């Protein structure tokens, strides 16, 4: 009987013994995961700037070079197309793409960008950065080639509308590049150099804009004799300029498809500390842990319900409001001016008159001057100062100076031009500088840092999409209003409107945090920043 009692006693205590062991095992495993996560993030944040960081910037940057080339090449291509498809138009309409057609061809890419930024931003959080990185570049390559071969259909669609379709889909690819490239760069960057790395990626836009104008000059020079003999030979020129935009994309494609997943996404969404540790060791050469035992990991994908619960709190929502409104306000002016810089150069008399070859050559040269003296320095001054001055400081400076410059250019438009076209160009170039040493760069950087890993790409996509809504508003408004009272007569008032949007951007900059010198986890207020 005693043996039975002893057996019963043992039987009753055995499950308790196993439960304690199981609990200890789980605790030890959680402790190991926490330590590996901490070590992995510390390795990323404190790593020395090395070849992998350079490679990440180059792979992402070449994509932005391609994006800006494709976006801003249409500025010159549309001008050239007017000499081809409206050569026989009467009066002032001769050799000019009609305003509404020009508006939709240029605006098509911006419309597509809105879809691409929001869609790819969400997918990068849901599926992972690596799984979709490169898909957007494939879309860009295919659509760039397709647009360069655009032609009239047998019935119905003109070359412009076929081009509109290609450029709309192109915009989806370009839009997708914004959040994914920004987030991948941000999540691989060191805390010390993160701002400079993201800014360097974005600064490749400047090279793309200048490259489009240089390619235009070179192709025009190659066709000079042919164009002087028959201006319809310009049909080859715009197609070659546009088609050459695929070259940098092809170079970057392989590297994008083979880049590893960011350890932060692997840790916070896929919940796989083992793989994150292995990726850190592979990319940075920093061994995070000796443990090699594989464990089953259950990914914890972000949901819209979770998104709602996070952003229903004003302290979180105000950051998203700040990043979206400031980007919207900036892009109204940025794209209103930069997509129409050729029109503005003609309006102030810089392009002059003469043969198609001379007018187009001088317009392309004017674009190069504006970008080399204003846009490019602005980008790179930001790269070298952003981790010292801070994001908000540069954004405040940019919006304030732009507000002043646009007021001067808008209200003093005719007085300045009557005294000196060169003086107007100097002020216009200064505006280009402070757009890029200012909100054009910082509105791209801050959303890549200020949100939790689980929503970071989605929030960047939302912010960027709001920016492109501003670009569409600028395109529609610019073309609908610029000829009120005569050809290009309303441009001074448009510049005054741009000044008002700079004031809006300045006010809403107070909503965004300063991200300088803080790790992404500090900015997220916790491991996953969940409420």
XYZ file of C-alpha atoms in Angstrom:
531
model
C 0.000 0.000 0.000
C 2.844 2.336 0.838
C 4.416 1.589 -2.522
C 1.189 2.609 -4.233
C 1.096 5.830 -2.231
C 4.723 6.522 -3.049
C 4.032 5.910 -6.723
C 1.019 8.213 -6.609
C 3.092 10.893 -4.928
C 5.765 10.572 -7.563
C 3.141 10.634 -10.305
C 1.720 13.863 -8.924
C 5.041 15.641 -8.678
C 6.482 14.643 -12.056
C 4.408 17.052 -14.188
C 5.376 19.910 -11.877
C 9.032 18.998 -12.346
C 8.671 19.038 -16.134
C 6.674 22.276 -16.085
C 9.425 23.993 -14.172
C 12.045 22.632 -16.563
C 9.998 23.678 -19.570
C 9.500 27.155 -18.116
C 13.215 27.500 -17.417
C 13.997 26.331 -20.951
C 11.652 28.878 -22.483
C 13.085 31.604 -20.271
C 16.629 30.702 -21.242
C 15.661 30.636 -24.913
C 13.986 34.041 -24.612
C 17.065 35.411 -22.859
C 19.305 34.068 -25.641
C 17.026 35.610 -28.292
C 17.024 38.951 -26.480
C 20.803 38.914 -26.195
C 21.247 37.983 -29.862
C 18.795 40.701 -30.908
C 20.582 43.276 -28.775
C 23.970 42.222 -30.149
C 22.749 42.201 -33.758
C 21.277 45.709 -33.508
C 24.354 46.993 -31.685
C 26.560 45.532 -34.433
C 24.568 47.396 -37.097
C 24.307 50.692 -35.197
C 27.965 50.829 -34.145
C 29.664 49.238 -37.171
C 32.505 51.014 -38.910
C 31.543 52.516 -42.242
C 32.742 49.934 -44.751
C 32.387 48.395 -48.177
C 28.941 46.933 -47.504
C 27.585 50.390 -46.641
C 29.115 51.831 -49.813
C 27.617 48.984 -51.840
C 24.163 49.473 -50.269
C 24.267 53.204 -51.109
C 25.392 52.508 -54.675
C 22.749 49.829 -55.330
C 19.966 52.032 -53.989
C 21.473 55.195 -55.495
C 21.702 53.871 -59.047
C 17.989 53.194 -58.854
C 17.358 56.808 -57.873
C 19.623 57.966 -60.684
C 17.397 56.004 -63.068
C 14.214 57.313 -61.428
C 15.170 60.965 -61.759
C 16.528 60.497 -65.277
C 13.190 59.007 -66.354
C 11.080 61.568 -64.480
C 12.905 64.671 -65.688
C 13.907 63.534 -69.190
C 10.265 64.018 -70.176
C 10.783 67.732 -69.472
C 13.016 67.897 -72.579
C 11.410 65.058 -74.545
C 7.985 66.707 -74.473
C 9.560 69.919 -75.773
C 11.241 67.988 -78.594
C 8.044 66.109 -79.457
C 6.313 69.395 -80.162
C 8.710 69.968 -83.081
C 7.827 66.536 -84.450
C 4.084 66.121 -83.993
C 2.988 69.762 -84.161
C 5.418 71.072 -86.772
C 2.540 72.045 -89.064
C 0.325 73.708 -86.452
C -0.723 77.289 -87.086
C 0.587 80.410 -85.333
C 1.877 80.147 -81.769
C 0.804 76.500 -81.628
C 3.514 75.523 -84.122
C 6.299 73.303 -82.748
C 4.670 73.177 -79.322
C 3.053 70.250 -77.552
C -0.461 71.433 -76.560
C -0.742 72.391 -72.912
C -3.223 69.701 -71.877
C -1.313 66.915 -73.624
C 1.963 68.121 -72.111
C 0.289 68.172 -68.702
C -0.936 64.574 -68.891
C 2.273 63.158 -70.355
C 4.322 64.743 -67.561
C 1.717 63.983 -64.902
C 1.334 60.307 -65.853
C 4.475 59.284 -63.976
C 3.381 61.182 -60.861
C -0.013 59.456 -60.893
C 1.671 56.075 -61.162
C 4.088 57.007 -58.370
C 1.214 57.492 -55.933
C 0.088 53.894 -56.477
C 3.641 52.521 -56.434
C 4.680 54.329 -53.265
C 1.674 53.246 -51.276
C 1.533 49.716 -52.717
C 5.221 48.828 -52.539
C 5.501 50.557 -49.142
C 2.839 48.244 -47.729
C 4.218 45.140 -49.447
C 7.714 45.764 -48.089
C 6.293 45.611 -44.553
C 4.038 42.667 -45.302
C 6.296 40.466 -47.461
C 9.751 41.770 -46.593
C 12.159 44.223 -48.154
C 14.210 41.620 -50.022
C 11.259 39.842 -51.665
C 10.146 42.897 -53.607
C 13.447 44.765 -54.035
C 14.253 44.642 -57.732
C 10.661 44.119 -58.887
C 10.167 47.876 -59.107
C 13.369 48.196 -61.147
C 12.169 45.553 -63.615
C 8.972 47.603 -64.105
C 11.064 50.744 -64.697
C 13.306 49.038 -67.270
C 10.422 47.498 -69.248
C 8.321 50.673 -69.268
C 11.238 52.951 -70.171
C 11.916 50.838 -73.237
C 8.209 50.623 -74.032
C 7.809 54.394 -73.831
C 10.763 55.014 -76.117
C 9.073 52.898 -78.809
C 5.625 54.472 -78.348
C 3.733 55.055 -81.581
C 0.274 55.776 -82.870
C -2.284 52.979 -82.986
C -4.164 52.292 -86.207
C -7.347 53.638 -84.674
C -7.811 55.987 -81.765
C -4.679 56.424 -79.660
C -2.028 58.987 -80.531
C 1.639 58.572 -79.668
C 1.077 60.821 -76.656
C -1.597 58.606 -75.139
C 0.419 55.442 -75.741
C 3.309 57.228 -74.022
C 0.962 58.228 -71.195
C 0.105 54.541 -70.549
C 3.758 53.477 -70.508
C 4.747 56.341 -68.222
C 1.865 55.697 -65.850
C 3.065 52.117 -65.307
C 6.646 53.426 -65.169
C 5.514 55.656 -62.314
C 4.346 52.620 -60.331
C 7.887 51.225 -60.508
C 9.515 54.560 -59.675
C 7.086 55.059 -56.795
C 7.963 51.642 -55.413
C 11.631 52.561 -55.349
C 11.098 55.416 -52.877
C 10.052 53.534 -49.722
C 11.983 50.313 -50.353
C 15.354 51.930 -51.131
C 14.990 54.408 -48.269
C 14.077 51.727 -45.727
C 16.771 49.254 -46.780
C 19.428 51.972 -46.541
C 18.089 53.181 -43.197
C 17.923 49.717 -41.639
C 21.443 48.745 -42.720
C 23.009 52.105 -41.790
C 25.009 52.944 -38.686
C 23.427 55.419 -36.280
C 26.307 57.860 -36.766
C 26.151 57.944 -40.578
C 22.508 57.052 -41.256
C 21.449 60.522 -42.387
C 24.413 60.868 -44.752
C 23.813 57.400 -46.238
C 20.134 58.021 -46.993
C 20.919 61.526 -48.273
C 23.638 60.134 -50.563
C 21.145 57.675 -52.061
C 18.665 60.494 -52.651
C 21.387 62.805 -53.983
C 21.748 60.502 -56.984
C 18.610 62.221 -58.237
C 20.789 65.238 -59.002
C 23.112 63.177 -61.195
C 20.091 61.724 -62.982
C 18.633 65.159 -63.731
C 21.970 66.447 -65.061
C 22.561 63.229 -67.019
C 19.218 63.638 -68.812
C 20.216 67.130 -69.985
C 23.759 66.042 -70.968
C 22.431 63.063 -72.937
C 19.976 65.413 -74.666
C 22.843 67.711 -75.734
C 24.985 64.805 -76.966
C 22.149 63.197 -78.940
C 21.139 66.572 -80.382
C 24.740 67.196 -81.442
C 24.867 63.788 -83.147
C 21.709 64.633 -85.093
C 22.564 68.287 -85.809
C 22.977 67.892 -89.550
C 19.900 65.708 -89.872
C 17.745 68.043 -87.760
C 18.868 71.150 -89.667
C 17.812 69.376 -92.866
C 14.561 67.944 -91.519
C 13.290 68.774 -88.046
C 11.166 65.613 -88.046
C 14.425 63.739 -87.435
C 13.939 64.915 -83.856
C 11.600 61.919 -83.556
C 14.728 59.789 -83.170
C 16.245 62.188 -80.670
C 13.554 62.049 -77.977
C 13.271 58.259 -78.283
C 17.027 57.763 -77.815
C 17.131 60.171 -74.861
C 14.282 58.330 -73.165
C 15.505 54.822 -74.017
C 19.003 55.350 -72.607
C 17.403 55.576 -69.168
C 17.426 51.752 -68.949
C 21.241 51.488 -68.868
C 21.841 52.295 -65.158
C 18.807 50.209 -64.199
C 20.230 47.143 -65.911
C 23.511 47.643 -64.047
C 21.792 47.739 -60.631
C 19.232 44.974 -61.188
C 21.389 41.956 -60.230
C 22.597 43.563 -57.010
C 19.067 44.486 -55.962
C 17.793 40.959 -56.496
C 20.629 39.491 -54.393
C 20.737 41.935 -51.456
C 19.995 40.237 -48.086
C 16.931 40.953 -45.982
C 17.495 43.694 -43.428
C 18.235 42.210 -39.967
C 15.711 44.564 -38.367
C 12.868 43.157 -40.456
C 14.092 39.614 -39.770
C 14.129 40.336 -36.032
C 10.949 42.362 -35.554
C 8.598 40.817 -38.119
C 9.922 37.384 -39.039
C 11.057 36.808 -35.433
C 14.119 34.899 -36.627
C 17.056 35.939 -34.476
C 19.223 33.139 -35.864
C 18.980 34.315 -39.443
C 19.342 37.960 -38.462
C 22.545 37.123 -36.585
C 23.824 35.177 -39.594
C 23.004 38.076 -41.961
C 24.827 40.553 -39.716
C 27.866 38.268 -39.663
C 27.718 37.820 -43.459
C 27.304 41.497 -44.349
C 29.308 43.255 -41.626
C 31.698 40.478 -40.558
C 30.543 40.794 -36.940
C 29.845 37.490 -35.197
C 26.783 37.959 -33.019
C 26.373 34.481 -31.462
C 27.933 31.020 -31.430
C 24.588 29.225 -31.344
C 23.787 27.322 -34.525
C 20.673 25.350 -33.481
C 17.788 26.041 -35.879
C 14.446 26.850 -34.274
C 11.002 27.142 -35.810
C 10.054 30.816 -36.086
C 6.510 32.082 -36.565
C 6.486 35.420 -38.429
C 4.338 38.153 -36.894
C 3.195 40.154 -39.917
C 1.869 43.688 -39.378
C -1.873 44.233 -39.862
C -4.033 47.271 -40.555
C -5.727 46.760 -37.172
C -2.354 47.020 -35.472
C -1.558 50.064 -37.643
C -4.790 51.722 -36.501
C -4.151 51.020 -32.831
C -0.665 52.509 -33.093
C -1.689 55.693 -34.914
C -4.907 56.368 -33.008
C -2.642 58.009 -30.428
C -1.861 61.616 -31.308
C 1.801 61.350 -30.289
C 2.244 58.786 -33.088
C -0.211 60.290 -35.575
C 1.338 63.771 -35.378
C 4.602 62.378 -36.776
C 2.775 60.848 -39.763
C 0.818 64.075 -40.279
C 4.094 66.009 -40.197
C 5.883 63.797 -42.734
C 2.921 63.710 -45.138
C 2.013 67.418 -45.098
C 5.613 68.673 -45.346
C 6.321 66.346 -48.296
C 3.069 67.411 -49.988
C 3.846 71.111 -49.551
C 7.411 70.713 -50.825
C 6.454 68.731 -53.929
C 3.877 71.278 -55.060
C 6.738 73.740 -55.588
C 9.516 71.263 -56.411
C 7.712 69.536 -59.279
C 5.836 72.661 -60.302
C 9.228 74.231 -61.031
C 11.478 71.326 -62.002
C 9.122 69.546 -64.395
C 8.537 72.884 -66.087
C 11.988 74.439 -65.903
C 12.202 74.420 -69.723
C 8.963 76.428 -69.904
C 10.259 78.875 -67.281
C 13.578 79.254 -69.134
C 11.650 80.087 -72.310
C 9.317 82.443 -70.449
C 12.220 84.526 -69.094
C 13.854 84.595 -72.536
C 16.832 82.397 -71.688
C 16.213 79.861 -74.464
C 15.841 82.603 -77.058
C 14.630 82.004 -80.614
C 16.055 80.342 -83.675
C 16.190 76.929 -85.259
C 14.795 73.925 -83.340
C 18.347 72.711 -82.778
C 19.515 75.994 -81.196
C 16.434 76.438 -78.999
C 16.568 72.856 -77.709
C 20.320 72.975 -77.178
C 20.118 76.187 -75.173
C 17.199 74.864 -73.110
C 19.140 71.688 -72.259
C 22.190 73.787 -71.381
C 20.040 76.002 -69.149
C 18.809 72.932 -67.277
C 22.408 71.799 -66.744
C 23.416 75.229 -65.410
C 20.485 75.325 -62.977
C 21.246 71.847 -61.678
C 25.040 72.108 -61.476
C 24.910 75.451 -59.665
C 21.830 74.816 -57.500
C 20.459 71.297 -57.334
C 23.678 69.246 -57.122
C 25.444 71.407 -54.484
C 22.252 71.422 -52.424
C 22.098 67.629 -52.338
C 25.741 67.162 -51.379
C 25.927 69.926 -48.792
C 23.076 68.040 -47.117
C 24.998 64.751 -47.290
C 27.992 66.256 -45.483
C 26.081 68.255 -42.871
C 22.883 66.365 -42.024
C 24.388 64.252 -39.237
C 25.860 67.386 -37.678
C 23.088 69.971 -38.140
C 20.145 67.575 -37.879
C 17.173 66.878 -40.141
C 14.707 69.364 -38.654
C 17.250 72.189 -38.645
C 17.964 71.753 -42.362
C 14.238 71.463 -43.102
C 13.495 74.674 -41.176
C 16.300 76.491 -43.001
C 15.127 75.241 -46.401
C 11.453 76.127 -46.006
C 12.278 79.566 -44.555
C 14.701 80.561 -47.331
C 12.393 79.176 -50.038
C 9.501 81.175 -48.633
C 11.604 84.349 -48.920
C 12.995 83.545 -52.384
C 9.612 82.615 -53.883
C 8.115 85.847 -52.528
C 10.943 87.824 -54.154
C 10.681 85.928 -57.469
C 6.888 85.988 -57.520
C 6.178 89.559 -56.497
C 9.243 91.037 -58.211
C 9.085 88.838 -61.318
C 8.788 91.527 -63.998
C 10.972 94.090 -62.222
C 13.814 91.588 -61.867
C 13.550 90.430 -65.490
C 13.440 94.012 -66.770
C 16.742 94.736 -65.016
C 18.589 91.430 -65.398
C 17.682 87.982 -66.708
C 20.950 86.786 -65.155
C 19.801 88.109 -61.770
C 16.571 86.148 -62.060
C 18.518 82.982 -62.938
C 20.751 83.487 -59.875
C 17.741 83.758 -57.549
C 16.081 80.799 -59.279
C 19.288 78.775 -58.837
C 19.394 79.677 -55.139
C 15.859 78.325 -54.824
C 17.057 75.075 -56.411
C 19.886 74.918 -53.875
C 17.664 75.395 -50.828
C 15.089 72.932 -52.087
C 17.759 70.256 -51.878
C 19.723 71.618 -48.944
C 16.366 71.571 -47.295
C 12.999 69.833 -47.474
C 13.407 67.898 -50.724
C 16.041 65.740 -49.008
C 14.822 65.808 -45.411
C 11.220 64.862 -46.266
C 12.682 61.707 -47.829
C 14.955 60.900 -44.877
C 12.766 61.491 -41.813
C 10.006 58.960 -42.686
C 12.711 56.307 -43.168
C 13.753 56.761 -39.530
C 10.829 57.993 -37.445
C 8.502 54.968 -37.514
C 8.624 51.423 -36.077
C 10.113 48.646 -38.223
C 6.690 47.030 -38.613
C 5.194 50.144 -40.245
C 8.309 51.947 -41.456
C 7.954 51.188 -45.161
C 4.169 51.697 -45.160
C 4.533 55.100 -43.483
C 7.306 56.135 -45.853
C 5.105 55.064 -48.764
C 2.143 57.052 -47.418
C 4.335 60.135 -46.903
C 5.879 59.842 -50.370
C 2.464 59.254 -51.983
C 1.166 62.450 -50.368
C 4.198 64.194 -51.845
C 3.298 62.931 -55.291
C -0.283 64.121 -54.808
C 1.348 67.522 -54.387
C 3.295 66.952 -57.615
C 0.052 66.117 -59.464
C -1.626 69.205 -58.000
C 1.350 71.246 -59.195
C 1.137 69.802 -62.703
C -2.599 70.324 -63.021
C -2.444 73.783 -61.483
C 0.627 74.918 -63.415
C -0.781 73.986 -66.803
C -4.314 75.148 -66.091
C -3.178 78.534 -64.830
C 0.121 79.446 -66.487
C -1.479 80.949 -69.635
C -4.144 83.038 -67.884
C -3.871 86.507 -69.399
C -1.564 85.307 -72.191
C 1.141 82.726 -72.836
C 3.056 82.106 -69.562
C 1.543 85.328 -68.140
C 0.469 83.745 -64.842
C 3.866 82.293 -63.882
C 4.579 85.107 -61.329
C 1.357 84.302 -59.476
C 2.185 80.581 -59.540
C 5.525 81.289 -57.863
C 3.628 83.294 -55.215
C 1.389 80.248 -54.641
C 4.515 78.126 -54.226
C 5.611 80.549 -51.485
C 2.363 79.897 -49.627
C 3.028 76.148 -49.681
C 6.506 76.761 -48.277
C 4.837 78.486 -45.321
C 2.612 75.425 -44.809
C 5.668 73.162 -44.877
C 7.465 75.391 -42.386
C 4.570 75.215 -39.900
C 4.186 71.418 -40.125
C 7.914 70.837 -39.673
C 7.188 71.328 -35.955
C 5.303 68.004 -36.083
C 8.296 65.876 -37.079
C 10.943 64.647 -34.608
C 14.674 65.242 -34.753
C 16.152 61.841 -35.613
C 19.849 62.766 -35.543
C 22.045 60.560 -33.371
C 19.260 58.201 -32.269
C 18.954 54.511 -33.102
C 15.842 53.382 -34.964
C 14.756 51.516 -31.826
C 15.026 54.669 -29.703
C 12.901 56.503 -32.249
C 10.366 53.667 -32.249
C 9.956 53.907 -28.448
C 10.395 50.217 -27.762
C 11.079 46.973 -29.516
C 8.085 47.023 -31.828
C 6.504 50.308 -30.734
C 3.147 48.630 -30.273
C 0.408 50.108 -28.170
